[in-house]
Short mmCIF file of C-alpha atoms and ligand atoms in Angstrom, two decimals:
data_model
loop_
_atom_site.label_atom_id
_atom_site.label_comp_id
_atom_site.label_asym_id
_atom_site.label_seq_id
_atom_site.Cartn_x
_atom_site.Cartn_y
_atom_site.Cartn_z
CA UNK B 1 13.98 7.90 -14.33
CA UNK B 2 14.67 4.54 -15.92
CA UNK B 3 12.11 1.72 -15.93
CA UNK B 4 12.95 -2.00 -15.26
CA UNK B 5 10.74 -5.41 -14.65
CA UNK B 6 11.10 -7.48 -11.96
CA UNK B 7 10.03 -10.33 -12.77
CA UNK B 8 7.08 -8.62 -14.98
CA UNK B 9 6.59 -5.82 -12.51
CA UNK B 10 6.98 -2.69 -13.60
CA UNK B 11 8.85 -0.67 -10.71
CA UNK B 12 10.86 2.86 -11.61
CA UNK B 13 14.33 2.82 -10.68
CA UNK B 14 14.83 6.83 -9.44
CA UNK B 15 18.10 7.78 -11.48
CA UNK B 16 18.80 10.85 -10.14
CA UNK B 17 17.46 13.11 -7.35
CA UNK B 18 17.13 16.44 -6.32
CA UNK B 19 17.80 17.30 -10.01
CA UNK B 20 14.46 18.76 -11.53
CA UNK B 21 13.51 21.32 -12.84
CA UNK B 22 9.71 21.43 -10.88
CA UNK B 23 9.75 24.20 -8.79
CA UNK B 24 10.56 22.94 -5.45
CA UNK B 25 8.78 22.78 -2.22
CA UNK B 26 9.45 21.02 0.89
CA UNK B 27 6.81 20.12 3.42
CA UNK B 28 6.86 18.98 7.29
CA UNK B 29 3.62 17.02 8.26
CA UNK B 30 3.27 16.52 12.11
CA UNK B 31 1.31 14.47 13.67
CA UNK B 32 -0.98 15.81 16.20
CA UNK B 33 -0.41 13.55 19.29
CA UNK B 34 1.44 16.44 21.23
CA UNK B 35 4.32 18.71 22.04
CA UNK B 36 6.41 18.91 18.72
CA UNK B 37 10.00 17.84 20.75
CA UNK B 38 13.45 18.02 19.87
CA UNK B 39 12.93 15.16 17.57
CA UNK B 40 10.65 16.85 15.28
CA UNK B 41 12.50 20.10 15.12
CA UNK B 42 15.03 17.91 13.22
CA UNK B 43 12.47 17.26 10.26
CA UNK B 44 10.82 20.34 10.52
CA UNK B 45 14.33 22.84 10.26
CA UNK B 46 15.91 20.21 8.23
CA UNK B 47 13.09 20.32 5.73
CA UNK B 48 12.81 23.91 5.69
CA UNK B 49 16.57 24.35 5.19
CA UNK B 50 16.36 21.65 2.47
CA UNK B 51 13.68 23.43 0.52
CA UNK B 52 14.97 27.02 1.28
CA UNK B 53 18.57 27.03 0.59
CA UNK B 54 17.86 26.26 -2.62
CA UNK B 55 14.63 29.45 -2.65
CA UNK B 56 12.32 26.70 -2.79
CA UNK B 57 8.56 27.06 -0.18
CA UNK B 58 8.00 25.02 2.84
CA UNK B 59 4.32 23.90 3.59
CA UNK B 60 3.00 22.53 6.64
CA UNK B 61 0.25 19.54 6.58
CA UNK B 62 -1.11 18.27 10.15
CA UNK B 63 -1.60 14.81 9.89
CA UNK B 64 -4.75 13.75 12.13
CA UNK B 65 -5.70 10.89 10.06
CA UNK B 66 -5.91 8.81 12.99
CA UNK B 67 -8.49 10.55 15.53
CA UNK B 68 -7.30 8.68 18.12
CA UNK B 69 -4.41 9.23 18.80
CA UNK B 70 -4.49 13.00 18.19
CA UNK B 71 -4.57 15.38 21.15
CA UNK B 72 -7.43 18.43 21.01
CA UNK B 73 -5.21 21.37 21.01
CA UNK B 74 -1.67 20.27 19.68
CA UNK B 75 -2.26 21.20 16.07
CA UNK B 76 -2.50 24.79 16.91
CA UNK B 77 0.15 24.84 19.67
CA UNK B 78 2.37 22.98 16.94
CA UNK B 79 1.63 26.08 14.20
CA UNK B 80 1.85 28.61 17.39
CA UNK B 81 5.84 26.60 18.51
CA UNK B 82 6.96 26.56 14.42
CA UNK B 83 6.02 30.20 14.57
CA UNK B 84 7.57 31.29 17.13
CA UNK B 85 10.82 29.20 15.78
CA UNK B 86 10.45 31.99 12.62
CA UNK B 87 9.18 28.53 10.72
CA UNK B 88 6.28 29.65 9.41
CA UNK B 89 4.50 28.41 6.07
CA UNK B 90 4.42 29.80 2.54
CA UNK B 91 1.11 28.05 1.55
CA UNK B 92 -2.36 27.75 4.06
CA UNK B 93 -2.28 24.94 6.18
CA UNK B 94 -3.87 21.76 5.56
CA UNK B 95 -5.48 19.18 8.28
CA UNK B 96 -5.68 15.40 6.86
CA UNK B 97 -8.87 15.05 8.33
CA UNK B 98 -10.74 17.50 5.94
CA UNK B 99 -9.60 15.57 2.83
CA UNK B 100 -11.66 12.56 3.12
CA UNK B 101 -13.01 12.73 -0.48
CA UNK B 102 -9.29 12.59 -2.10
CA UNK B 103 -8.45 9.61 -0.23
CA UNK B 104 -11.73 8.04 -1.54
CA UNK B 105 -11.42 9.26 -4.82
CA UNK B 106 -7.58 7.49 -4.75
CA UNK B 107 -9.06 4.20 -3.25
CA UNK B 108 -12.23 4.08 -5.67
CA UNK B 109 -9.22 4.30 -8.41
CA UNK B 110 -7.48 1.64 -6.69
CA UNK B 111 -10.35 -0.75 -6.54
CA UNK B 112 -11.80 0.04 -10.25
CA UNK B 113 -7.79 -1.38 -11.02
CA UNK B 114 -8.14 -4.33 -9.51
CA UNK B 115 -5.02 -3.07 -6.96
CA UNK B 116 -7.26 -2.77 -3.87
CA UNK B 117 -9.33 -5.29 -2.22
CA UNK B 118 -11.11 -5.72 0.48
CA UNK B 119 -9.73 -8.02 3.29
CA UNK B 120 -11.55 -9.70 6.41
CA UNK B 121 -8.06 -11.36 7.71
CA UNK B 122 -7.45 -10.99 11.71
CA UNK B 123 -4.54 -9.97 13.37
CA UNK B 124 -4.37 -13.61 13.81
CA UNK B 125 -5.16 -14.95 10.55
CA UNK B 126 -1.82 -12.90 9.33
CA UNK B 127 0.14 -14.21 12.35
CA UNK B 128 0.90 -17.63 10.34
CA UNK B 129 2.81 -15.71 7.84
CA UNK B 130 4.49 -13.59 10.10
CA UNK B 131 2.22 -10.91 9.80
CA UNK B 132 2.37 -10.08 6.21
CA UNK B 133 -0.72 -10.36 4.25
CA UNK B 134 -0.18 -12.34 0.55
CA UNK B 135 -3.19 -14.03 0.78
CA UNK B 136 -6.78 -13.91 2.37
CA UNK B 137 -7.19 -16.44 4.47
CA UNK B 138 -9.82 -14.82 7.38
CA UNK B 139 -11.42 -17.27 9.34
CA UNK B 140 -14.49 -15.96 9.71
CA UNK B 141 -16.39 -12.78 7.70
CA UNK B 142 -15.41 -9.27 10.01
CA UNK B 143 -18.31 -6.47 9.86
CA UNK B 144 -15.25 -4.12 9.66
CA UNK B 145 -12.97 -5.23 6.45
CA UNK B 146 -9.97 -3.52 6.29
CA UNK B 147 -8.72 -2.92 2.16
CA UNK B 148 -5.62 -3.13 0.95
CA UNK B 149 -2.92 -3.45 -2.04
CA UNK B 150 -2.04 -6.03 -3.80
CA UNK B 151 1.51 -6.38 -3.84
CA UNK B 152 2.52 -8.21 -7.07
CA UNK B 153 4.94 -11.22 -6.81
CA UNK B 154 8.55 -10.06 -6.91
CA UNK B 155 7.98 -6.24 -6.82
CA UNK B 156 11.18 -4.64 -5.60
CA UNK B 157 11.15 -0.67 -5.55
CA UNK B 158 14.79 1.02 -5.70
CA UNK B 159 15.85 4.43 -5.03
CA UNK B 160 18.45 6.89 -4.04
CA UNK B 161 17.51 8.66 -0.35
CA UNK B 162 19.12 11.99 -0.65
CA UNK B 163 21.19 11.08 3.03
CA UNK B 164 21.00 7.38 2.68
CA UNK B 165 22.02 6.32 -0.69
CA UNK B 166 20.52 3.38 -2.71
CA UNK B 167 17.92 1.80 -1.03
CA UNK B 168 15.81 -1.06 -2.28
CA UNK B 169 13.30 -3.60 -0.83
CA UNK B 170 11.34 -6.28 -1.89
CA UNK B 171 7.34 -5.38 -1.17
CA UNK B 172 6.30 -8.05 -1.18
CA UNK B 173 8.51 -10.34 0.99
CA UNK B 174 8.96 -7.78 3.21
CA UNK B 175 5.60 -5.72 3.42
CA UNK B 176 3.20 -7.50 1.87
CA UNK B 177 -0.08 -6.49 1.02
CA UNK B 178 -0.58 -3.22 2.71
CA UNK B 179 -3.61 -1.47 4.66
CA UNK B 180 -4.72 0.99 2.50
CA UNK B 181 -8.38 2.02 4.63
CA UNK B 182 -7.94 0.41 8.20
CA UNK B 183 -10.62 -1.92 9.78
CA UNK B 184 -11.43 0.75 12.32
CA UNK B 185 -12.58 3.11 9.39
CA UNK B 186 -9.63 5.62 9.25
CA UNK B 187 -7.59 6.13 6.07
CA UNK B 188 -4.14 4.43 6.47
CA UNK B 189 -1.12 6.91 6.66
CA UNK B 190 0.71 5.39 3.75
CA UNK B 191 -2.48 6.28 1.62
CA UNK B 192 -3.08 10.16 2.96
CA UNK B 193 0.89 10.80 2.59
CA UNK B 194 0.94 9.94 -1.15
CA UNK B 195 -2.31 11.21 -2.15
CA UNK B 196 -1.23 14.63 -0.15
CA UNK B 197 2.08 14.85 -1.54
CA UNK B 198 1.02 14.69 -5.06
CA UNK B 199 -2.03 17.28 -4.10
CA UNK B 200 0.09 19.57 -2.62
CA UNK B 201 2.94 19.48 -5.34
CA UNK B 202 5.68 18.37 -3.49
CA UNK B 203 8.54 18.00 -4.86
CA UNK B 204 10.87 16.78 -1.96
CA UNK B 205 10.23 14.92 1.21
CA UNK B 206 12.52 15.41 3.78
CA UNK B 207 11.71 13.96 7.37
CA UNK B 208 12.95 11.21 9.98
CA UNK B 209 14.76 8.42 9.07
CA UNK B 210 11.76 5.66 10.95
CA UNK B 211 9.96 6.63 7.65
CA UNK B 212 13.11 5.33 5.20
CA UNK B 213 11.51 1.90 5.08
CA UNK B 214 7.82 3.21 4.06
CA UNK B 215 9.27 4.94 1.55
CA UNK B 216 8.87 1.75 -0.91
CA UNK B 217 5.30 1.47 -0.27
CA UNK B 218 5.17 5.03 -1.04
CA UNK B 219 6.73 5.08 -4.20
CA UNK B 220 4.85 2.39 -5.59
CA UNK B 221 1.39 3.81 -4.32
CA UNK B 222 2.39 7.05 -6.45
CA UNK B 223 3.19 4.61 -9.40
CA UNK B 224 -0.16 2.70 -9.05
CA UNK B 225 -1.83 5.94 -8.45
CA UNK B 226 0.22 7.32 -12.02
CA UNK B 227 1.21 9.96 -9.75
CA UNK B 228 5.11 11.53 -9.68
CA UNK B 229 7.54 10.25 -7.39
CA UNK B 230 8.92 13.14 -5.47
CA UNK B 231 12.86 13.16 -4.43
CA UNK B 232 13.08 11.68 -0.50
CA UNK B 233 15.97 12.64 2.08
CA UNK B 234 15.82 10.81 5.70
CA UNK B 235 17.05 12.83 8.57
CA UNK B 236 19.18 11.48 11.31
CA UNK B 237 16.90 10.32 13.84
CA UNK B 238 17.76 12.13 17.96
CA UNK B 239 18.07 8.77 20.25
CA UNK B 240 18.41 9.03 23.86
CA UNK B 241 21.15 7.33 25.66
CA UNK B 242 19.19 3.91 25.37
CA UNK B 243 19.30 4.29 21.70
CA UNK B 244 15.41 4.65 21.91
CA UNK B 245 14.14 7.10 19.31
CA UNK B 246 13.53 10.34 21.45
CA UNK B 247 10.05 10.78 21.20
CA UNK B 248 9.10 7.45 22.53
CA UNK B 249 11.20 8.70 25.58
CA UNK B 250 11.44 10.51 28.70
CA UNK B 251 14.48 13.01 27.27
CA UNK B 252 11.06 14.31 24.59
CA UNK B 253 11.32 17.82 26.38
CA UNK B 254 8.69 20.25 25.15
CA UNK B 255 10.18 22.80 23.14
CA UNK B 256 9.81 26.23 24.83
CA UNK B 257 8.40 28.62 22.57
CA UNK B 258 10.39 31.88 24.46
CA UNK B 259 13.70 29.54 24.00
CA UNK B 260 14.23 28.89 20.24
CA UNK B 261 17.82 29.49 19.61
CA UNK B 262 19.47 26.72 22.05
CA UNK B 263 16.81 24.53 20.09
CA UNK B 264 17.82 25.34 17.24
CA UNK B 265 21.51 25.90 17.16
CA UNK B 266 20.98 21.40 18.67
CA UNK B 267 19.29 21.05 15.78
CA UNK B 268 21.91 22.61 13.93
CA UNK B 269 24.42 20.25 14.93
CA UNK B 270 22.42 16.90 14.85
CA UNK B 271 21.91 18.09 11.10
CA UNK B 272 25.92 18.01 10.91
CA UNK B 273 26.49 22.07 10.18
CA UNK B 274 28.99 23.63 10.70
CA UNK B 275 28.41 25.64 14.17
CA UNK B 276 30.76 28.68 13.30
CA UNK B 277 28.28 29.49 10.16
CA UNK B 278 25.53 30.17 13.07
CA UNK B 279 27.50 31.05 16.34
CA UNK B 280 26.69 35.24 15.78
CA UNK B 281 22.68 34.03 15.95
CA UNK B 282 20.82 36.97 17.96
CA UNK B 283 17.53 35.26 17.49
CA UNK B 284 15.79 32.60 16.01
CA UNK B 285 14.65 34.82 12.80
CA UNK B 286 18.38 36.22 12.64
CA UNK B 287 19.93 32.01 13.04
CA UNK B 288 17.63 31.43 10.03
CA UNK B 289 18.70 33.92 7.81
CA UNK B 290 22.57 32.84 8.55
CA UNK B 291 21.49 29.13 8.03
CA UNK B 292 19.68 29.26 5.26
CA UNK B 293 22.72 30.63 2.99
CA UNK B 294 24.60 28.00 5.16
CA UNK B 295 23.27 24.98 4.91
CA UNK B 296 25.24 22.18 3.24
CA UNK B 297 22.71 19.08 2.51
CA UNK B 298 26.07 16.53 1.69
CA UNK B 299 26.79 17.28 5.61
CA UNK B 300 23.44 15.77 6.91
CA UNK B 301 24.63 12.16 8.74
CA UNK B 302 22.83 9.09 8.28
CA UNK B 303 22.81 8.87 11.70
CA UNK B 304 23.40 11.15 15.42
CA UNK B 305 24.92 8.10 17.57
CA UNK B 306 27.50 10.61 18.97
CA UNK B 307 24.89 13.02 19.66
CA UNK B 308 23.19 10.88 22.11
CA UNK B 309 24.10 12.75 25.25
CA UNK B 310 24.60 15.90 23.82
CA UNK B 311 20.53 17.03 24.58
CA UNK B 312 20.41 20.63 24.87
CA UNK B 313 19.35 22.32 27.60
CA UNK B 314 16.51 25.04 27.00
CA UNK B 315 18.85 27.97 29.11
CA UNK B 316 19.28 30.70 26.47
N1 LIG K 27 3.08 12.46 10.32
C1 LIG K 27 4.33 11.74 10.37
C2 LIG K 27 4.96 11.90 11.73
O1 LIG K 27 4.61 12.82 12.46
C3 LIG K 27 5.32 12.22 9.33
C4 LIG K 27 4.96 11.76 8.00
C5 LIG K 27 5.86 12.22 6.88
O2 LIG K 27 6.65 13.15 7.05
O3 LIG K 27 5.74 11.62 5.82
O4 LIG K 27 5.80 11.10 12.09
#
């Protein structure tokens, strides 16, 4: 990793990837709002390929940071449907909202550095400048102040995506100041994912390609935080035939827990294997153990635009 200033901003430019000597370990980190779908069986086999392949664990993290949009139940049925798809975890589970004292303990850091403050700006007060927050400027006091992190002047963060290539965006043009603890009381995602990353040892993210663009923020949390930046590969997104991403949308079919294998051999494909390697599959333990061996990460595509109407259907 090679250090550079922008314009006195100290941002790591990530050299190399997927190239240490850390032992690795892959995670998939749901979101408890419902059904996993054929979306998220895309980050969850992808990452567990990704880690395997290479005899590396796979951990599983629910993240139910925000109680209200997670459904009672889903957590469980999400373990009980990765099971059943022979993804199970190597280390014990963890549920975001049982690690309230790490997030504080990062924020309290945060704030003792003079990188977090706390903000009383409206949804309004931000519109002016297009909704990213350089500056307070609330109009009036709120009982509920949101904090956030002061994005220096100039801060660009660069790195390589795994899938993707270079990537590099200017945080503060094109972020801003970010929510670290929302107004409503509940820890911000891009705080729990950094601060559980590091906790857990990570040492490679691997999931959707709508998170590519928070990556950024995420790297230069970890950097604020003087935390190691782990090595980041973005998935294809599955759209449905209106290019919407397919778990805003009607095609989000349930996986079927007594179905796996049409599931996964999809999955397969949208990952860009090679379908011979898995075509002998007898069952969804047996299509992992041919996988695994077979998986080729330089195949993933950036993107599954040819894959829109190709949904499979759950018929064994
Ligand atoms: N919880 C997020 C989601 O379900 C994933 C976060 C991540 O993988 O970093 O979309």
């Amino acid at each position: 990793m090679r250090k550079i200033w922008v314009n006195r901003v100290e941002c790591n430019v990530m050299m190399s990837i997927f190239s240490t000597t850390a032992p690795i370990r892959g995670r998939f980190a749901p979101s408890p709002t419902g059904h996993l779908h054929p979306g998220s069986l895309v980050a969850a086999l992808g990452s567990w390929l990704w880690a395997k392949h290479r005899g590396g664990q796979w951990w599983l993290r629910i993240e139910d940071v925000d109680r209200l949009r997670c459904v009672p139940g889903a957590d469980h049925a999400q373990i009980a449907l990765l099971a059943a798809f022979g993804l199970a975890p190597d280390g014990e589970v963890v549920w975001q909202s049982q690690r309230d004292a790490l997030y504080q303990a990062a924020l309290d850091r945060l704030i003792q550095q003079g990188d977090a403050f706390e903000c009383h700006c409206s949804r309004r007060d931000l519109a002016a400048n297009g909704g990213i927050h350089r500056q307070c400027r609330p109009h009036a006091r709120r009982p509920d102040p949101a904090w956030r992190l002061r994005v220096p002047e100039g801060c660009e963060i660069v790195f390589t995506d795994a899938v993707h290539g270079a990537f590099r965006q200017r945080l503060d043009r094109d972020v801003g100041d970010f929510v670290l603890r929302r107004s409503d009381g509940f820890w911000a995602y891009q705080l729990a994912v950094v601060v559980d990353d590091a906790a857990q040892e990570i040492s490679e993210v691997v999931r959707g390609a709508d998170l590519l663009d928070s990556t950024p923020r995420q790297i230069f949390l970890q950097q604020r935080l003087g935390l190691a930046t782990p090595a980041y590969a973005h998935l294809p997104l599955v759209l449905d035939e209106n290019g919407r991403k397919l778990g805003k949308s009607l095609a989000a079919l349930p996986l079927r827990a007594d179905a796996p294998l049409p599931a996964l051999r999809w999955a397969w494909q949208v990952l860009g294997q090679i379908p011979e390697a898995i075509a002998d599959a007898r069952d969804a333990r047996h299509f992992l153990a041919l996988a695994c061996p077979a998986f080729a990460p330089q195949r993933v595509p950036k993107s599954t635009a040819a894959l829109h109407n190709r949904i499979f259907t759950n018929s064994p």
